[in-house]
Amino acid sequence: MGWDIQNLFMFIVVAAAVVFVVVEGALVYTVLRYRRRPGQVPGPPVGRHGNTRLEIGWTLLPVLVLAVVAVPTVGTIFATAAPAPRNAVQVQVIGHQWWWEFRYPGLRIVTANELHLPVGRTANFALSSDDVIHSFWVPALGGKRDMFPNHVNNIWFTPSTVGDYPAQCAEFCGESHGYMQMRVVVQTTADFDAWVRDQQGVGATVVTGDAHRGAALFAQGTCAGCHAIAGTTAVGNVGPNLTHVGSRSAIGGQLLDNTPANLALWVANSPSAKPGSHMPAQALSKRDLASIVAYLRSLK
Ligand code: CUA
């Protein structure tokens, strides 16, 4: 799919352009042809019955135009609702206020806000929501589909070009809806496989120094109640899985670049950056905050 929608869109744009030119042309012609000339006395127009042939014409023409648009549209709706090819990469996408969770059940990967896909291979998405209605939309790659709680919608497309594609939740879902963004990374098969191997491992095997102190704070403090980090006792599933948070380019649903300063700001007081953020501000000493940031940075 994807191209089906694009081709249909271009067809309708052209059809609409033809209608626009014909209708506006007739309008401009009429305005010029029947304008008031010098010497004409203004007065009420002569009343006359309508033109039967014209009336039938402009009733039938829109019916015809709608039929021409409707037939390929309905065909595309059925084509895009068909099941994805069997060898598709399966991804569960779960919407949260205001971030994206991605699960690759076949690959045993759970990540957030950064969706990796191999080029040239169909990806099939099972869409749902953890709270309110969201909408999955990667403008450059495919269609748009709503995500509901307690219901799974499917959408699939085949990315054809390696690249980095921004995407955005397309259904108003609360005060930070505008910040519910993600990044779609379309990679060569080799790069994607390397990413998969990285993600399947634990984030950090040997943690030393400040990061070691941060790991203990993370596990004992409130962080572990909401976040999971593979290979540790942190198994919360309220917030994003942080197993490889250090490898992501941005945090807070693509809101901030993943730098130590931004990470510190985010951990200390995320609602100050993202209104309504469900992660409460943390009362941490400077040293504790720095340790936790060092730990998160180490989770590549
Ligand atoms: Cu989620 Cu808008």
mmCIF file of C-alpha atoms and ligand atoms in Angstrom:
data_model
loop_
_atom_site.group_PDB
_atom_site.id
_atom_site.type_symbol
_atom_site.label_atom_id
_atom_site.label_comp_id
_atom_site.label_asym_id
_atom_site.label_seq_id
_atom_site.Cartn_x
_atom_site.Cartn_y
_atom_site.Cartn_z
ATOM 1 C CA MET A 1 0.000 0.000 0.000
ATOM 2 C CA GLY A 2 1.342 3.482 0.405
ATOM 3 C CA TRP A 3 1.728 3.975 -3.326
ATOM 4 C CA ASP A 4 -1.905 2.989 -3.864
ATOM 5 C CA ILE A 5 -2.949 5.866 -1.637
ATOM 6 C CA GLN A 6 -0.443 8.245 -3.243
ATOM 7 C CA ASN A 7 -1.592 7.373 -6.776
ATOM 8 C CA LEU A 8 -5.237 7.743 -5.817
ATOM 9 C CA PHE A 9 -4.456 11.071 -4.188
ATOM 10 C CA MET A 10 -2.746 12.375 -7.342
ATOM 11 C CA PHE A 11 -5.643 11.155 -9.504
ATOM 12 C CA ILE A 12 -8.152 13.020 -7.336
ATOM 13 C CA VAL A 13 -5.978 16.153 -7.304
ATOM 14 C CA VAL A 14 -5.943 16.153 -11.119
ATOM 15 C CA ALA A 15 -9.699 15.486 -11.319
ATOM 16 C CA ALA A 16 -10.352 18.294 -8.834
ATOM 17 C CA ALA A 17 -8.076 20.645 -10.821
ATOM 18 C CA VAL A 18 -10.059 19.960 -14.008
ATOM 19 C CA VAL A 19 -13.364 20.672 -12.199
ATOM 20 C CA PHE A 20 -11.861 23.823 -10.689
ATOM 21 C CA VAL A 21 -10.685 25.179 -14.043
ATOM 22 C CA VAL A 22 -14.012 24.422 -15.767
ATOM 23 C CA VAL A 23 -16.187 25.913 -13.001
ATOM 24 C CA GLU A 24 -14.026 28.981 -12.376
ATOM 25 C CA GLY A 25 -13.610 29.475 -16.136
ATOM 26 C CA ALA A 26 -17.386 29.487 -16.622
ATOM 27 C CA LEU A 27 -17.727 31.897 -13.689
ATOM 28 C CA VAL A 28 -15.104 34.335 -15.003
ATOM 29 C CA TYR A 29 -16.555 34.113 -18.509
ATOM 30 C CA THR A 30 -20.057 34.913 -17.197
ATOM 31 C CA VAL A 31 -18.852 37.825 -15.053
ATOM 32 C CA LEU A 32 -17.034 39.396 -18.019
ATOM 33 C CA ARG A 33 -19.623 38.578 -20.678
ATOM 34 C CA TYR A 34 -22.622 39.918 -18.721
ATOM 35 C CA ARG A 35 -21.023 42.802 -16.817
ATOM 36 C CA ARG A 36 -22.750 46.163 -16.814
ATOM 37 C CA ARG A 37 -21.711 48.223 -19.872
ATOM 38 C CA PRO A 38 -21.509 52.016 -19.999
ATOM 39 C CA GLY A 39 -24.884 53.497 -20.760
ATOM 40 C CA GLN A 40 -26.845 50.517 -19.384
ATOM 41 C CA VAL A 41 -29.608 51.528 -16.973
ATOM 42 C CA PRO A 42 -29.425 49.486 -13.724
ATOM 43 C CA GLY A 43 -32.679 47.789 -12.819
ATOM 44 C CA PRO A 44 -34.094 44.458 -11.689
ATOM 45 C CA PRO A 45 -33.092 41.568 -13.983
ATOM 46 C CA VAL A 46 -35.704 40.072 -16.293
ATOM 47 C CA GLY A 47 -37.268 37.049 -14.593
ATOM 48 C CA ARG A 48 -37.255 33.894 -16.638
ATOM 49 C CA HIS A 49 -37.573 30.162 -16.086
ATOM 50 C CA GLY A 50 -34.339 28.171 -15.838
ATOM 51 C CA ASN A 51 -32.644 26.379 -18.697
ATOM 52 C CA THR A 52 -33.763 22.744 -18.567
ATOM 53 C CA ARG A 53 -30.763 21.393 -20.435
ATOM 54 C CA LEU A 54 -28.315 23.251 -18.140
ATOM 55 C CA GLU A 55 -30.152 22.116 -15.018
ATOM 56 C CA ILE A 56 -30.009 18.479 -16.045
ATOM 57 C CA GLY A 57 -26.376 18.962 -17.043
ATOM 58 C CA TRP A 58 -25.186 20.338 -13.733
ATOM 59 C CA THR A 59 -27.122 17.706 -11.841
ATOM 60 C CA LEU A 60 -25.675 14.817 -13.825
ATOM 61 C CA LEU A 61 -22.095 16.074 -14.090
ATOM 62 C CA PRO A 62 -21.375 16.042 -10.315
ATOM 63 C CA VAL A 63 -22.909 12.551 -10.123
ATOM 64 C CA LEU A 64 -20.514 11.478 -12.851
ATOM 65 C CA VAL A 65 -17.523 13.171 -11.167
ATOM 66 C CA LEU A 66 -18.356 11.529 -7.815
ATOM 67 C CA ALA A 67 -18.690 8.133 -9.493
ATOM 68 C CA VAL A 68 -15.285 8.537 -11.168
ATOM 69 C CA VAL A 69 -13.728 9.370 -7.778
ATOM 70 C CA ALA A 70 -15.697 6.786 -5.785
ATOM 71 C CA VAL A 71 -14.841 3.690 -7.835
ATOM 72 C CA PRO A 72 -11.024 3.818 -7.392
ATOM 73 C CA THR A 73 -11.442 5.101 -3.803
ATOM 74 C CA VAL A 74 -13.545 2.133 -2.720
ATOM 75 C CA GLY A 75 -11.140 -0.186 -4.567
ATOM 76 C CA THR A 76 -8.180 1.334 -2.659
ATOM 77 C CA ILE A 77 -9.993 1.051 0.667
ATOM 78 C CA PHE A 78 -10.447 -2.686 0.104
ATOM 79 C CA ALA A 79 -6.899 -3.102 -1.229
ATOM 80 C CA THR A 80 -5.365 -1.423 1.823
ATOM 81 C CA ALA A 81 -7.568 -3.393 4.217
ATOM 82 C CA ALA A 82 -6.239 -6.681 2.828
ATOM 83 C CA PRO A 83 -3.924 -8.654 5.139
ATOM 84 C CA ALA A 84 -0.207 -7.882 4.928
ATOM 85 C CA PRO A 85 2.139 -10.354 3.181
ATOM 86 C CA ARG A 86 3.181 -13.246 5.406
ATOM 87 C CA ASN A 87 6.861 -12.314 5.592
ATOM 88 C CA ALA A 88 6.102 -8.814 6.940
ATOM 89 C CA VAL A 89 7.938 -7.472 9.985
ATOM 90 C CA GLN A 90 5.349 -7.502 12.775
ATOM 91 C CA VAL A 91 5.255 -4.479 15.069
ATOM 92 C CA GLN A 92 2.779 -3.758 17.842
ATOM 93 C CA VAL A 93 2.328 -0.012 18.259
ATOM 94 C CA ILE A 94 0.766 1.155 21.505
ATOM 95 C CA GLY A 95 -0.175 4.788 21.959
ATOM 96 C CA HIS A 96 0.333 6.424 25.340
ATOM 97 C CA GLN A 97 -0.158 9.990 26.530
ATOM 98 C CA TRP A 98 2.249 11.164 24.979
ATOM 99 C CA TRP A 99 4.683 8.634 23.624
ATOM 100 C CA TRP A 100 4.849 5.597 21.400
ATOM 101 C CA GLU A 101 5.614 2.054 22.438
ATOM 102 C CA PHE A 102 6.920 -0.379 19.817
ATOM 103 C CA ARG A 103 6.994 -4.123 20.409
ATOM 104 C CA TYR A 104 8.459 -6.573 17.916
ATOM 105 C CA PRO A 105 6.989 -9.813 19.258
ATOM 106 C CA GLY A 106 8.934 -12.049 16.860
ATOM 107 C CA LEU A 107 12.222 -10.336 17.736
ATOM 108 C CA ARG A 108 11.670 -9.924 21.495
ATOM 109 C CA ILE A 109 12.281 -6.158 21.333
ATOM 110 C CA VAL A 110 10.451 -3.425 23.223
ATOM 111 C CA THR A 111 11.348 0.172 22.528
ATOM 112 C CA ALA A 112 9.856 3.646 22.415
ATOM 113 C CA ASN A 113 9.489 6.632 20.126
ATOM 114 C CA GLU A 114 12.038 5.420 17.586
ATOM 115 C CA LEU A 115 10.707 2.892 15.090
ATOM 116 C CA HIS A 116 13.295 0.949 13.076
ATOM 117 C CA LEU A 117 12.288 -0.784 9.851
ATOM 118 C CA PRO A 118 14.209 -2.627 7.128
ATOM 119 C CA VAL A 119 13.973 -1.115 3.637
ATOM 120 C CA GLY A 120 12.028 -2.993 0.954
ATOM 121 C CA ARG A 121 10.261 -5.299 3.388
ATOM 122 C CA THR A 122 6.620 -4.854 4.337
ATOM 123 C CA ALA A 123 5.985 -3.822 7.925
ATOM 124 C CA ASN A 124 2.645 -4.734 9.489
ATOM 125 C CA PHE A 125 1.494 -2.681 12.456
ATOM 126 C CA ALA A 126 -0.999 -3.802 15.075
ATOM 127 C CA LEU A 127 -2.259 -0.537 16.518
ATOM 128 C CA SER A 128 -3.822 -0.034 19.923
ATOM 129 C CA SER A 129 -3.853 2.435 22.774
ATOM 130 C CA ASP A 130 -3.217 2.312 26.495
ATOM 131 C CA ASP A 131 -5.439 5.276 27.309
ATOM 132 C CA VAL A 132 -7.272 7.575 24.877
ATOM 133 C CA ILE A 133 -7.633 7.539 21.095
ATOM 134 C CA HIS A 134 -4.411 8.285 19.211
ATOM 135 C CA SER A 135 -3.657 8.048 15.504
ATOM 136 C CA PHE A 136 -0.677 6.432 13.804
ATOM 137 C CA TRP A 137 0.624 8.510 10.938
ATOM 138 C CA VAL A 138 3.962 8.500 9.117
ATOM 139 C CA PRO A 139 3.192 11.026 6.370
ATOM 140 C CA ALA A 140 6.042 10.045 4.052
ATOM 141 C CA LEU A 141 5.460 6.297 4.276
ATOM 142 C CA GLY A 142 1.798 5.446 4.372
ATOM 143 C CA GLY A 143 -1.729 6.039 5.502
ATOM 144 C CA LYS A 144 -3.147 7.122 8.805
ATOM 145 C CA ARG A 145 -5.114 4.950 11.194
ATOM 146 C CA ASP A 146 -6.722 5.490 14.588
ATOM 147 C CA MET A 147 -5.505 3.653 17.673
ATOM 148 C CA PHE A 148 -8.145 2.635 20.201
ATOM 149 C CA PRO A 149 -8.014 1.157 23.677
ATOM 150 C CA ASN A 150 -9.216 -2.485 23.758
ATOM 151 C CA HIS A 151 -9.242 -2.782 19.988
ATOM 152 C CA VAL A 152 -6.535 -3.602 17.458
ATOM 153 C CA ASN A 153 -6.429 -1.871 14.079
ATOM 154 C CA ASN A 154 -3.960 -2.933 11.413
ATOM 155 C CA ILE A 155 -2.067 -0.957 8.825
ATOM 156 C CA TRP A 156 0.889 -1.982 6.684
ATOM 157 C CA PHE A 157 3.268 -0.452 4.191
ATOM 158 C CA THR A 158 6.599 -1.167 2.542
ATOM 159 C CA PRO A 159 9.252 1.537 2.975
ATOM 160 C CA SER A 160 11.118 1.908 -0.320
ATOM 161 C CA THR A 161 13.897 4.360 0.594
ATOM 162 C CA VAL A 162 16.434 4.344 3.415
ATOM 163 C CA GLY A 163 16.017 7.439 5.550
ATOM 164 C CA ASP A 164 14.775 9.170 8.627
ATOM 165 C CA TYR A 165 11.095 10.043 8.677
ATOM 166 C CA PRO A 166 9.360 12.217 11.248
ATOM 167 C CA ALA A 167 5.902 11.157 12.333
ATOM 168 C CA GLN A 168 3.192 12.584 14.500
ATOM 169 C CA CYS A 169 0.125 11.456 16.404
ATOM 170 C CA ALA A 170 -2.814 12.624 14.288
ATOM 171 C CA GLU A 171 -5.679 12.540 16.770
ATOM 172 C CA PHE A 172 -6.040 15.127 19.520
ATOM 173 C CA CYS A 173 -5.228 13.199 22.682
ATOM 174 C CA GLY A 174 -4.675 15.765 25.415
ATOM 175 C CA GLU A 175 -2.528 18.736 26.222
ATOM 176 C CA SER A 176 0.748 17.387 24.825
ATOM 177 C CA HIS A 177 -0.774 15.827 21.698
ATOM 178 C CA GLY A 178 1.405 18.132 19.578
ATOM 179 C CA TYR A 179 4.480 16.662 21.287
ATOM 180 C CA MET A 180 3.502 13.051 20.587
ATOM 181 C CA GLN A 181 6.052 12.511 17.883
ATOM 182 C CA MET A 182 8.223 9.662 16.729
ATOM 183 C CA ARG A 183 11.072 9.040 14.385
ATOM 184 C CA VAL A 184 10.968 6.260 11.805
ATOM 185 C CA VAL A 185 14.390 4.982 10.806
ATOM 186 C CA VAL A 186 14.334 2.964 7.581
ATOM 187 C CA GLN A 187 17.581 0.992 7.308
ATOM 188 C CA THR A 188 19.337 -1.401 4.983
ATOM 189 C CA THR A 189 18.759 -5.022 5.950
ATOM 190 C CA ALA A 190 22.295 -5.258 7.378
ATOM 191 C CA ASP A 191 21.870 -2.113 9.495
ATOM 192 C CA PHE A 192 18.464 -3.266 10.683
ATOM 193 C CA ASP A 193 19.830 -6.685 11.654
ATOM 194 C CA ALA A 194 22.656 -5.011 13.573
ATOM 195 C CA TRP A 195 20.122 -2.827 15.374
ATOM 196 C CA VAL A 196 18.044 -5.914 16.216
ATOM 197 C CA ARG A 197 21.092 -7.685 17.714
ATOM 198 C CA ASP A 198 21.891 -4.595 19.801
ATOM 199 C CA GLN A 199 18.347 -4.284 21.054
ATOM 200 C CA GLN A 200 18.116 -7.958 21.958
ATOM 201 C CA GLY A 201 21.051 -7.648 24.322
ATOM 202 C CA VAL A 202 21.059 -5.795 27.618
ATOM 203 C CA GLY A 203 21.895 -2.105 27.475
ATOM 204 C CA ALA A 204 25.005 -2.098 29.596
ATOM 205 C CA THR A 205 26.902 -5.104 30.838
ATOM 206 C CA VAL A 206 29.519 -3.442 33.023
ATOM 207 C CA VAL A 207 28.430 -0.284 34.802
ATOM 208 C CA THR A 208 31.082 1.562 36.793
ATOM 209 C CA GLY A 209 31.593 4.798 38.690
ATOM 210 C CA ASP A 210 28.810 7.360 38.635
ATOM 211 C CA ALA A 211 26.676 5.189 36.389
ATOM 212 C CA HIS A 212 26.947 2.336 38.901
ATOM 213 C CA ARG A 213 25.659 4.641 41.636
ATOM 214 C CA GLY A 214 22.874 5.762 39.275
ATOM 215 C CA ALA A 215 21.885 2.148 38.605
ATOM 216 C CA ALA A 216 21.332 1.559 42.317
ATOM 217 C CA LEU A 217 19.342 4.785 42.685
ATOM 218 C CA PHE A 218 17.239 3.845 39.679
ATOM 219 C CA ALA A 219 16.485 0.368 40.992
ATOM 220 C CA GLN A 220 15.678 1.485 44.547
ATOM 221 C CA GLY A 221 13.893 4.715 43.761
ATOM 222 C CA THR A 222 10.617 5.498 42.082
ATOM 223 C CA CYS A 223 12.053 5.083 38.547
ATOM 224 C CA ALA A 224 11.813 1.279 38.570
ATOM 225 C CA GLY A 225 8.116 1.443 39.441
ATOM 226 C CA CYS A 226 7.302 2.782 35.976
ATOM 227 C CA HIS A 227 10.202 1.850 33.699
ATOM 228 C CA ALA A 228 11.749 -1.442 32.681
ATOM 229 C CA ILE A 229 15.431 -2.053 31.989
ATOM 230 C CA ALA A 230 16.236 -5.549 30.749
ATOM 231 C CA GLY A 231 18.692 -7.450 32.923
ATOM 232 C CA THR A 232 17.793 -5.463 36.068
ATOM 233 C CA THR A 233 15.050 -5.563 38.695
ATOM 234 C CA ALA A 234 13.307 -2.619 37.013
ATOM 235 C CA VAL A 235 10.221 -4.085 35.321
ATOM 236 C CA GLY A 236 7.663 -1.233 35.387
ATOM 237 C CA ASN A 237 5.555 -0.860 32.290
ATOM 238 C CA VAL A 238 3.896 2.525 32.794
ATOM 239 C CA GLY A 239 6.563 4.558 31.039
ATOM 240 C CA PRO A 240 8.882 3.788 28.124
ATOM 241 C CA ASN A 241 11.193 0.781 28.309
ATOM 242 C CA LEU A 242 14.658 2.268 28.905
ATOM 243 C CA THR A 243 16.843 -0.768 28.155
ATOM 244 C CA HIS A 244 18.564 1.073 25.298
ATOM 245 C CA VAL A 245 17.590 4.661 26.008
ATOM 246 C CA GLY A 246 21.193 5.781 25.493
ATOM 247 C CA SER A 247 21.024 4.670 21.861
ATOM 248 C CA ARG A 248 18.032 6.835 21.004
ATOM 249 C CA SER A 249 18.549 10.209 19.394
ATOM 250 C CA ALA A 250 15.863 12.014 21.367
ATOM 251 C CA ILE A 251 13.874 11.765 24.588
ATOM 252 C CA GLY A 252 10.400 12.788 25.699
ATOM 253 C CA GLY A 253 8.758 11.593 22.466
ATOM 254 C CA GLN A 254 11.265 13.363 20.197
ATOM 255 C CA LEU A 255 10.854 16.585 22.167
ATOM 256 C CA LEU A 256 14.478 16.974 23.318
ATOM 257 C CA ASP A 257 17.778 15.817 21.864
ATOM 258 C CA ASN A 258 19.267 13.045 23.949
ATOM 259 C CA THR A 259 22.041 15.048 25.631
ATOM 260 C CA PRO A 260 23.145 14.863 29.292
ATOM 261 C CA ALA A 261 21.735 18.345 30.004
ATOM 262 C CA ASN A 262 18.338 17.537 28.465
ATOM 263 C CA LEU A 263 18.204 14.175 30.194
ATOM 264 C CA ALA A 264 18.848 15.870 33.546
ATOM 265 C CA LEU A 265 16.138 18.430 32.839
ATOM 266 C CA TRP A 266 13.727 15.661 31.815
ATOM 267 C CA VAL A 267 14.356 13.413 34.819
ATOM 268 C CA ALA A 268 14.170 16.324 37.265
ATOM 269 C CA ASN A 269 11.002 17.913 35.896
ATOM 270 C CA SER A 270 9.483 16.476 32.744
ATOM 271 C CA PRO A 271 6.166 18.396 33.009
ATOM 272 C CA SER A 272 8.150 21.626 32.661
ATOM 273 C CA ALA A 273 9.160 20.520 29.155
ATOM 274 C CA LYS A 274 6.035 18.587 28.208
ATOM 275 C CA PRO A 275 2.809 19.899 29.742
ATOM 276 C CA GLY A 276 0.780 17.181 31.425
ATOM 277 C CA SER A 277 3.607 14.630 31.338
ATOM 278 C CA HIS A 278 2.673 11.751 33.633
ATOM 279 C CA MET A 279 6.216 11.477 34.998
ATOM 280 C CA PRO A 280 6.159 13.639 38.117
ATOM 281 C CA ALA A 281 8.988 16.026 38.964
ATOM 282 C CA GLN A 282 11.652 14.247 41.043
ATOM 283 C CA ALA A 283 13.201 15.761 44.136
ATOM 284 C CA LEU A 284 16.785 14.621 43.603
ATOM 285 C CA SER A 285 20.056 16.025 44.844
ATOM 286 C CA LYS A 286 22.408 17.331 42.176
ATOM 287 C CA ARG A 287 24.695 14.387 42.678
ATOM 288 C CA ASP A 288 21.917 11.786 42.499
ATOM 289 C CA LEU A 289 20.533 13.376 39.358
ATOM 290 C CA ALA A 290 23.974 13.348 37.718
ATOM 291 C CA SER A 291 24.414 9.673 38.646
ATOM 292 C CA ILE A 292 21.061 8.665 37.181
ATOM 293 C CA VAL A 293 21.822 10.603 34.004
ATOM 294 C CA ALA A 294 25.212 8.875 33.740
ATOM 295 C CA TYR A 295 23.493 5.516 34.149
ATOM 296 C CA LEU A 296 20.837 6.232 31.486
ATOM 297 C CA ARG A 297 23.523 7.490 29.115
ATOM 298 C CA SER A 298 25.383 4.197 29.540
ATOM 299 C CA LEU A 299 22.382 2.166 28.308
ATOM 300 C CA LYS A 300 23.346 1.999 24.668
HETATM 301 CU CU1 CUA B 1 -1.678 10.858 20.761
HETATM 302 CU CU2 CUA B 1 -2.428 12.855 19.754
#
